[in-house]
Amino acid sequence: MAERSRPLHHIARHARPSLWPAALLGIACTAGAQSYVDRNLSIPSSTGDTTRPVVIIAPAQPAPPPAPIPVLPKSGPIGSYASDAPGPDIRAKNADYATQFRVVEKIPAGATINKVAWRYGVDRKPPGFEAILCWQDAGTCWTVTDANTGNTDFFNGKDATRPFMLYYRVKGGGYLPGGPVKGDMNQIIVTYDVPG
């Protein structure tokens, strides 16, 4: 026969008095443990110990290839500029080394990119080497690790007045075999459509 459920006040009246101290002790221990966790594992306040700063490093990440854009014949004016900058030497693993390409001429407002060509130089590519070309703020990037020179339509339609960055890094643990990787002169050529 199934046991009937009893109201809580009925159980409390008929419970053994020896169980009440154990139940209260269990509640007190749980509250004490929670207090310990809150006090010791919470984020410290701004007036607390600041000898261990938190450093967040967000490396540039390449975007997946875009969906193909249908190419329509363009009959309007186009423009282009080339920007050269020396590449940095890579001296340590797991650090980003950046080359910033300046927009070297006045570009009309509303101009959009229709082709980007690049060229970069390093004296060698150790295991774990990566090169990433980014537009504007490292939010839109294209991996160029395997090709020191090339061109892409990946940035098509983006604002041509915004600058590009080239990031180098060598991923992995330990020291950099063979010493620093010497950087050379880098270049991008941006071709853009002029509105109107």
Coordinates of N, CA and C in Angstrom, one line a residue:
M1 N 0.8 -1.2 0.0 CA 0.0 0.0 0.0 C 0.9 1.2 0.0
A2 N 0.5 2.2 -0.8 CA 1.3 3.4 -0.9 C 1.2 4.2 0.4
E3 N 2.3 4.8 0.7 CA 2.4 5.6 2.0 C 1.8 7.0 1.7
R4 N 0.9 7.5 2.6 CA 0.3 8.8 2.4 C 1.3 9.9 2.7
S5 N 1.3 11.0 2.0 CA 2.1 12.1 2.3 C 1.5 12.8 3.5
R6 N 2.4 13.3 4.4 CA 2.0 13.9 5.6 C 2.4 15.4 5.6
P7 N 1.6 16.2 6.2 CA 1.9 17.6 6.2 C 3.2 17.8 7.0
L8 N 4.0 18.9 6.7 CA 5.2 19.2 7.4 C 5.1 19.4 8.9
H9 N 4.0 20.1 9.3 CA 3.9 20.3 10.8 C 3.7 19.0 11.5
H10 N 3.0 18.0 10.9 CA 2.8 16.7 11.5 C 4.2 16.0 11.6
I11 N 5.0 16.1 10.6 CA 6.4 15.4 10.7 C 7.2 16.1 11.8
A12 N 7.1 17.4 11.9 CA 7.9 18.2 12.8 C 7.5 17.8 14.3
R13 N 6.2 17.6 14.5 CA 5.8 17.2 15.8 C 6.2 15.8 16.2
H14 N 6.3 14.9 15.3 CA 6.5 13.5 15.6 C 8.0 13.1 15.4
A15 N 8.8 14.0 14.9 CA 10.2 13.7 14.7 C 11.0 13.5 16.0
R16 N 12.0 12.7 15.9 CA 12.7 12.5 17.2 C 13.5 13.8 17.5
P17 N 13.5 14.1 18.8 CA 14.2 15.3 19.2 C 15.7 15.2 19.0
S18 N 16.3 14.0 18.9 CA 17.7 13.9 18.7 C 18.2 14.3 17.3
L19 N 17.2 14.3 16.3 CA 17.6 14.7 14.9 C 17.6 16.2 14.7
W20 N 17.0 16.9 15.5 CA 17.0 18.4 15.4 C 18.3 19.0 15.5
P21 N 19.2 18.7 16.5 CA 20.5 19.3 16.5 C 21.4 19.0 15.3
A22 N 21.2 17.8 14.8 CA 22.0 17.4 13.6 C 21.6 18.2 12.4
A23 N 20.3 18.4 12.2 CA 19.8 19.2 11.1 C 20.2 20.6 11.2
L24 N 20.2 21.2 12.4 CA 20.6 22.6 12.5 C 22.1 22.7 12.3
L25 N 22.9 21.7 12.7 CA 24.3 21.7 12.5 C 24.6 21.7 11.0
G26 N 23.9 20.9 10.3 CA 24.1 20.8 8.8 C 23.8 22.1 8.1
I27 N 22.8 22.8 8.5 CA 22.5 24.1 7.9 C 23.6 25.1 8.3
A28 N 24.0 25.1 9.5 CA 25.1 26.0 9.9 C 26.4 25.8 9.2
C29 N 26.8 24.5 8.9 CA 28.0 24.2 8.2 C 27.9 24.6 6.8
T30 N 26.7 24.4 6.1 CA 26.5 24.9 4.8 C 26.7 26.4 4.6
A31 N 26.1 27.1 5.6 CA 26.2 28.6 5.5 C 27.6 29.0 5.8
G32 N 28.3 28.3 6.7 CA 29.7 28.6 6.9 C 30.6 28.4 5.7
A33 N 30.3 27.3 5.0 CA 31.1 26.9 3.8 C 30.9 28.0 2.7
Q34 N 29.6 28.4 2.5 CA 29.3 29.4 1.5 C 30.0 30.7 1.8
S35 N 30.0 31.1 3.1 CA 30.7 32.3 3.5 C 32.2 32.2 3.2
Y36 N 32.8 31.0 3.4 CA 34.2 30.8 3.1 C 34.5 31.0 1.6
V37 N 33.6 30.4 0.8 CA 33.7 30.5 -0.7 C 33.6 31.9 -1.1
D38 N 32.5 32.6 -0.6 CA 32.3 34.0 -1.0 C 33.5 34.9 -0.7
R39 N 34.0 34.7 0.5 CA 35.1 35.5 1.0 C 36.4 35.2 0.3
N40 N 36.7 33.9 -0.1 CA 38.0 33.6 -0.6 C 38.1 33.4 -2.1
L41 N 37.0 33.2 -2.8 CA 37.0 33.0 -4.2 C 36.4 34.1 -5.0
S42 N 35.9 35.1 -4.4 CA 35.3 36.2 -5.1 C 36.4 37.2 -5.6
I43 N 36.0 38.0 -6.6 CA 36.9 39.0 -7.1 C 37.2 40.0 -6.0
P44 N 38.5 40.3 -5.8 CA 38.8 41.3 -4.7 C 38.3 42.7 -5.1
S45 N 38.0 43.4 -4.0 CA 37.6 44.8 -4.2 C 38.8 45.6 -4.6
S46 N 38.4 46.9 -5.1 CA 39.5 47.7 -5.6 C 40.4 48.2 -4.5
T47 N 40.0 48.1 -3.2 CA 40.9 48.5 -2.1 C 41.7 47.3 -1.6
G48 N 41.5 46.1 -2.2 CA 42.3 44.9 -1.7 C 43.7 44.9 -2.3
D49 N 44.3 43.7 -2.2 CA 45.6 43.5 -2.7 C 45.7 43.6 -4.2
T50 N 46.5 44.4 -4.7 CA 46.6 44.6 -6.2 C 48.0 44.2 -6.7
T51 N 48.6 43.3 -6.0 CA 50.0 42.9 -6.4 C 49.9 41.9 -7.5
R52 N 48.8 41.3 -7.9 CA 48.6 40.3 -8.9 C 47.6 40.9 -10.0
P53 N 48.1 41.7 -10.9 CA 47.2 42.2 -11.9 C 46.7 41.2 -12.9
V54 N 45.5 41.4 -13.4 CA 44.9 40.5 -14.4 C 45.3 41.1 -15.8
V55 N 45.9 40.2 -16.6 CA 46.3 40.6 -17.9 C 45.5 39.8 -18.9
I56 N 44.8 40.4 -19.8 CA 44.0 39.7 -20.8 C 44.6 40.0 -22.2
I57 N 45.1 39.0 -22.9 CA 45.7 39.2 -24.2 C 44.8 38.5 -25.2
A58 N 44.3 39.3 -26.2 CA 43.5 38.8 -27.2 C 44.2 38.9 -28.6
P59 N 44.8 37.8 -29.0 CA 45.5 37.9 -30.3 C 44.5 38.0 -31.5
A60 N 45.0 38.6 -32.6 CA 44.2 38.7 -33.8 C 43.9 37.3 -34.3
Q61 N 42.7 37.1 -34.6 CA 42.2 35.8 -35.1 C 41.7 36.0 -36.6
P62 N 42.1 35.1 -37.5 CA 41.6 35.2 -38.8 C 40.1 34.9 -38.9
A63 N 39.5 35.5 -39.8 CA 38.0 35.2 -40.1 C 37.9 34.1 -41.1
P64 N 36.8 33.4 -41.1 CA 36.7 32.3 -42.1 C 36.5 33.0 -43.5
P65 N 36.8 32.3 -44.5 CA 36.7 32.9 -45.8 C 35.2 33.3 -46.1
P66 N 35.0 34.5 -46.8 CA 33.7 34.9 -47.0 C 33.0 34.1 -48.1
A67 N 31.7 34.3 -48.2 CA 31.0 33.7 -49.3 C 31.3 34.4 -50.6
P68 N 31.4 33.8 -51.7 CA 31.7 34.4 -52.9 C 30.8 35.6 -53.2
I69 N 31.4 36.7 -53.6 CA 30.6 37.9 -54.0 C 30.5 37.9 -55.5
P70 N 29.3 38.1 -56.0 CA 29.1 38.1 -57.5 C 29.9 39.4 -58.0
V71 N 30.7 39.2 -59.0 CA 31.4 40.3 -59.6 C 30.6 40.9 -60.7
L72 N 30.3 42.2 -60.5 CA 29.6 43.0 -61.5 C 30.6 43.9 -62.2
P73 N 30.4 44.1 -63.5 CA 31.3 45.0 -64.2 C 31.2 46.4 -63.6
K74 N 32.3 47.1 -63.3 CA 32.4 48.4 -62.7 C 32.8 49.4 -63.8
S75 N 32.0 50.4 -64.0 CA 32.3 51.4 -65.0 C 32.7 52.7 -64.4
G76 N 32.7 52.8 -63.0 CA 33.1 54.1 -62.4 C 34.6 54.2 -62.2
P77 N 35.0 55.3 -61.7 CA 36.4 55.5 -61.4 C 37.0 54.6 -60.3
I78 N 38.2 54.3 -60.4 CA 38.9 53.5 -59.3 C 40.2 54.3 -58.9
G79 N 40.7 54.0 -57.8 CA 41.9 54.5 -57.3 C 42.7 53.5 -56.6
S80 N 43.9 53.8 -56.2 CA 44.8 52.9 -55.4 C 45.9 53.6 -54.7
Y81 N 46.4 53.0 -53.7 CA 47.6 53.5 -53.0 C 48.4 52.3 -52.5
A82 N 49.7 52.6 -52.4 CA 50.6 51.6 -51.8 C 51.2 52.2 -50.5
S83 N 51.3 51.3 -49.5 CA 51.9 51.7 -48.3 C 53.0 50.7 -47.9
D84 N 54.2 51.3 -47.5 CA 55.3 50.5 -47.1 C 55.6 50.7 -45.7
A85 N 56.1 49.7 -45.0 CA 56.5 49.8 -43.6 C 57.5 48.7 -43.2
P86 N 58.5 49.0 -42.4 CA 59.4 48.0 -42.0 C 58.7 47.0 -41.1
G87 N 59.1 45.7 -41.3 CA 58.5 44.6 -40.4 C 59.4 44.5 -39.2
P88 N 58.8 44.2 -38.1 CA 59.5 44.0 -36.8 C 60.3 42.7 -36.8
D89 N 61.3 42.6 -35.9 CA 62.0 41.3 -35.7 C 61.1 40.6 -34.6
I90 N 61.0 39.3 -34.9 CA 60.3 38.4 -33.9 C 61.3 37.9 -32.9
R91 N 61.2 38.3 -31.6 CA 62.2 37.9 -30.6 C 61.7 36.9 -29.6
A92 N 60.4 36.6 -29.6 CA 59.9 35.6 -28.6 C 58.6 34.9 -29.2
K93 N 58.4 33.8 -28.7 CA 57.2 33.0 -29.1 C 55.9 33.6 -28.4
N94 N 54.8 33.4 -29.0 CA 53.4 33.7 -28.4 C 53.3 35.2 -28.1
A95 N 53.8 36.0 -29.0 CA 53.6 37.4 -28.9 C 53.3 38.0 -30.3
D96 N 52.4 38.9 -30.4 CA 52.1 39.5 -31.7 C 53.0 40.7 -32.0
Y97 N 53.6 40.7 -33.2 CA 54.5 41.7 -33.7 C 53.7 42.4 -34.8
A98 N 53.5 43.7 -34.7 CA 52.6 44.3 -35.7 C 53.3 45.3 -36.6
T99 N 52.9 45.3 -37.9 CA 53.3 46.4 -38.8 C 52.1 47.1 -39.2
Q100 N 52.1 48.4 -39.0 CA 50.9 49.3 -39.3 C 51.2 50.0 -40.6
F101 N 50.2 49.8 -41.5 CA 50.3 50.4 -42.8 C 49.4 51.7 -42.8
R102 N 50.0 52.8 -43.0 CA 49.2 54.1 -43.0 C 48.5 54.3 -44.4
V103 N 47.4 54.9 -44.4 CA 46.7 55.3 -45.6 C 47.4 56.6 -46.0
V104 N 48.1 56.5 -47.2 CA 49.1 57.5 -47.5 C 48.6 58.6 -48.4
E105 N 47.3 58.6 -48.8 CA 46.8 59.7 -49.6 C 45.3 59.9 -49.2
K106 N 44.8 61.0 -49.7 CA 43.4 61.4 -49.4 C 42.5 60.5 -50.2
I107 N 41.7 59.8 -49.6 CA 40.7 58.9 -50.3 C 39.3 59.5 -50.2
P108 N 38.6 59.5 -51.3 CA 37.3 60.1 -51.2 C 36.3 59.4 -50.2
A109 N 35.5 60.1 -49.5 CA 34.5 59.5 -48.6 C 33.6 58.6 -49.4
G110 N 33.3 57.4 -48.8 CA 32.5 56.4 -49.5 C 33.2 55.5 -50.4
A111 N 34.5 55.6 -50.5 CA 35.3 54.7 -51.4 C 35.3 53.3 -50.7
T112 N 35.2 52.3 -51.5 CA 35.2 50.9 -51.0 C 36.3 50.1 -51.6
I113 N 36.9 49.2 -50.9 CA 38.0 48.3 -51.3 C 37.4 47.4 -52.4
N114 N 38.2 47.1 -53.4 CA 37.9 46.1 -54.4 C 39.0 45.1 -54.6
K115 N 40.2 45.3 -54.0 CA 41.3 44.4 -54.1 C 42.4 44.8 -53.1
V116 N 43.0 43.9 -52.4 CA 44.2 44.2 -51.6 C 45.3 43.2 -52.0
A117 N 46.5 43.8 -52.2 CA 47.7 42.9 -52.5 C 48.7 43.2 -51.4
W118 N 49.5 42.2 -51.0 CA 50.4 42.3 -49.9 C 51.7 41.7 -50.3
R119 N 52.8 42.1 -49.6 CA 54.1 41.5 -49.7 C 54.8 41.7 -48.3
Y120 N 55.3 40.6 -47.8 CA 56.0 40.8 -46.5 C 57.3 39.9 -46.6
G121 N 58.2 40.3 -45.7 CA 59.5 39.5 -45.7 C 60.0 39.2 -44.3
V122 N 60.4 38.0 -44.2 CA 61.1 37.5 -43.0 C 62.2 36.6 -43.4
D123 N 63.3 36.6 -42.7 CA 64.5 35.8 -43.1 C 64.2 34.3 -43.0
R124 N 63.2 33.9 -42.2 CA 62.9 32.5 -42.2 C 61.5 32.3 -41.5
K125 N 60.9 31.2 -41.7 CA 59.6 30.9 -41.0 C 59.7 29.7 -40.1
P126 N 60.0 29.9 -38.8 CA 60.2 28.7 -37.9 C 58.8 28.0 -37.7
P127 N 58.9 26.8 -37.2 CA 57.6 26.1 -36.9 C 56.7 26.9 -36.0
G128 N 55.4 27.0 -36.3 CA 54.5 27.8 -35.6 C 54.3 29.2 -36.0
F129 N 55.1 29.6 -37.1 CA 55.0 31.0 -37.6 C 53.6 31.2 -38.2
E130 N 53.0 32.4 -37.9 CA 51.8 32.9 -38.5 C 51.9 34.3 -39.0
A131 N 51.3 34.7 -40.1 CA 51.2 36.0 -40.5 C 49.7 36.3 -40.9
I132 N 49.1 37.4 -40.3 CA 47.7 37.7 -40.5 C 47.6 39.2 -40.9
L133 N 46.9 39.4 -42.0 CA 46.6 40.8 -42.5 C 45.2 41.2 -42.0
C134 N 45.2 42.3 -41.3 CA 43.9 42.8 -40.7 C 43.5 44.2 -41.2
W135 N 42.2 44.4 -41.3 CA 41.7 45.7 -41.7 C 41.1 46.4 -40.5
Q136 N 41.5 47.6 -40.3 CA 41.0 48.5 -39.3 C 41.4 48.1 -37.8
D137 N 40.8 47.1 -37.2 CA 41.0 46.9 -35.8 C 41.2 45.5 -35.4
A138 N 41.7 44.7 -36.3 CA 41.9 43.3 -36.1 C 40.6 42.5 -35.9
G139 N 39.5 43.1 -36.3 CA 38.2 42.3 -36.3 C 38.0 41.6 -37.6
T140 N 38.6 42.1 -38.7 CA 38.5 41.5 -40.0 C 39.9 41.1 -40.5
C141 N 40.2 39.8 -40.5 CA 41.6 39.4 -40.8 C 41.6 38.3 -41.8
W142 N 42.7 38.2 -42.5 CA 43.0 37.2 -43.5 C 44.3 36.6 -43.3
T143 N 44.4 35.3 -43.2 CA 45.7 34.6 -43.0 C 46.5 34.6 -44.2
V144 N 47.8 35.1 -44.1 CA 48.7 35.2 -45.2 C 50.0 34.4 -44.9
T145 N 49.9 33.4 -44.0 CA 51.1 32.7 -43.5 C 51.8 32.0 -44.6
D146 N 51.0 31.3 -45.5 CA 51.6 30.5 -46.5 C 52.1 31.2 -47.8
A147 N 51.8 32.5 -47.9 CA 52.2 33.3 -49.1 C 52.7 34.6 -48.7
N148 N 54.0 34.8 -49.0 CA 54.6 36.1 -48.7 C 54.1 37.2 -49.6
T149 N 53.6 36.9 -50.7 CA 53.0 37.8 -51.6 C 51.7 37.2 -52.1
G150 N 50.8 38.1 -52.5 CA 49.5 37.7 -53.0 C 48.5 38.8 -53.0
N151 N 47.3 38.4 -53.4 CA 46.2 39.4 -53.3 C 44.9 38.7 -53.0
T152 N 43.9 39.5 -52.5 CA 42.6 38.9 -52.1 C 41.5 39.8 -52.3
D153 N 40.3 39.3 -52.5 CA 39.0 40.0 -52.5 C 38.3 40.0 -51.2
F154 N 39.0 39.4 -50.2 CA 38.3 39.2 -48.8 C 37.8 40.5 -48.2
F155 N 38.6 41.6 -48.5 CA 38.2 42.9 -47.8 C 37.3 43.7 -48.7
N156 N 36.8 43.2 -49.8 CA 36.0 43.9 -50.8 C 34.7 44.5 -50.1
G157 N 34.4 45.8 -50.4 CA 33.3 46.4 -49.9 C 33.6 47.2 -48.6
K158 N 34.8 47.0 -48.0 CA 35.1 47.7 -46.7 C 35.5 49.1 -47.0
D159 N 35.5 49.9 -46.0 CA 35.8 51.3 -46.1 C 37.3 51.5 -46.5
A160 N 37.6 52.1 -47.6 CA 39.0 52.2 -48.1 C 39.8 53.2 -47.3
T161 N 39.2 54.0 -46.5 CA 39.9 55.1 -45.7 C 40.5 54.5 -44.4
R162 N 40.2 53.3 -44.1 CA 40.7 52.7 -42.8 C 42.0 52.0 -43.1
P163 N 42.9 52.0 -42.1 CA 44.2 51.4 -42.2 C 44.3 49.9 -42.1
F164 N 45.4 49.3 -42.5 CA 45.6 47.8 -42.4 C 46.8 47.6 -41.4
M165 N 46.8 46.4 -40.8 CA 47.9 45.9 -39.9 C 48.3 44.5 -40.4
L166 N 49.6 44.2 -40.2 CA 50.1 42.9 -40.5 C 50.6 42.4 -39.2
Y167 N 50.1 41.3 -38.7 CA 50.6 40.7 -37.4 C 51.4 39.4 -37.7
Y168 N 52.6 39.3 -37.0 CA 53.4 38.1 -37.1 C 53.3 37.5 -35.7
R169 N 53.5 36.2 -35.6 CA 53.7 35.5 -34.3 C 54.3 34.2 -34.6
V170 N 54.9 33.6 -33.6 CA 55.4 32.2 -33.6 C 54.8 31.5 -32.4
K171 N 53.9 30.6 -32.7 CA 53.2 29.9 -31.6 C 54.0 28.7 -31.1
G172 N 53.8 28.4 -29.8 CA 54.5 27.2 -29.3 C 55.3 27.5 -28.0
G173 N 55.8 26.5 -27.4 CA 56.5 26.7 -26.1 C 58.0 26.7 -26.4
G174 N 58.7 27.1 -25.3 CA 60.2 27.1 -25.4 C 60.8 28.3 -26.0
Y175 N 62.0 28.2 -26.3 CA 62.8 29.4 -26.9 C 62.6 29.4 -28.4
L176 N 63.0 30.5 -29.1 CA 62.9 30.6 -30.5 C 64.2 30.0 -31.1
P177 N 64.1 28.9 -31.8 CA 65.3 28.3 -32.3 C 65.9 29.2 -33.4
G178 N 67.3 29.3 -33.3 CA 68.0 30.1 -34.3 C 68.0 31.6 -34.0
G179 N 67.5 32.0 -32.8 CA 67.5 33.4 -32.4 C 66.3 34.2 -33.1
P180 N 66.4 35.5 -33.0 CA 65.3 36.3 -33.5 C 65.1 36.1 -35.0
V181 N 63.8 36.3 -35.5 CA 63.5 36.2 -36.9 C 63.5 37.6 -37.4
K182 N 64.4 37.9 -38.4 CA 64.6 39.3 -38.9 C 63.4 39.6 -39.8
G183 N 62.8 40.8 -39.5 CA 61.7 41.3 -40.4 C 62.3 42.1 -41.5
D184 N 61.6 42.2 -42.6 CA 62.0 43.0 -43.8 C 61.0 44.0 -44.1
M185 N 61.1 44.7 -45.2 CA 60.1 45.7 -45.6 C 58.8 45.0 -46.1
N186 N 57.7 45.6 -45.6 CA 56.4 45.0 -46.0 C 55.6 46.1 -46.8
Q187 N 54.7 45.6 -47.6 CA 53.9 46.5 -48.4 C 52.5 46.0 -48.6
I188 N 51.5 46.9 -48.7 CA 50.2 46.6 -49.2 C 49.8 47.6 -50.3
I189 N 49.0 47.1 -51.2 CA 48.5 47.9 -52.3 C 47.0 47.8 -52.2
V190 N 46.3 48.9 -52.0 CA 44.8 48.8 -51.9 C 44.2 49.5 -53.1
T191 N 43.4 48.8 -53.8 CA 42.6 49.3 -54.9 C 41.2 49.5 -54.5
Y192 N 40.6 50.6 -54.8 CA 39.3 51.0 -54.3 C 38.4 51.6 -55.4
D193 N 37.1 51.5 -55.2 CA 36.1 52.1 -56.1 C 35.8 53.4 -55.6
V194 N 35.7 54.4 -56.4 CA 35.3 55.8 -56.0 C 33.8 55.9 -56.3
P195 N 33.1 56.4 -55.3 CA 31.6 56.6 -55.5 C 31.3 57.6 -56.6
G196 N 30.2 57.4 -57.2 CA 29.7 58.5 -58.1 C 30.0 58.2 -59.5

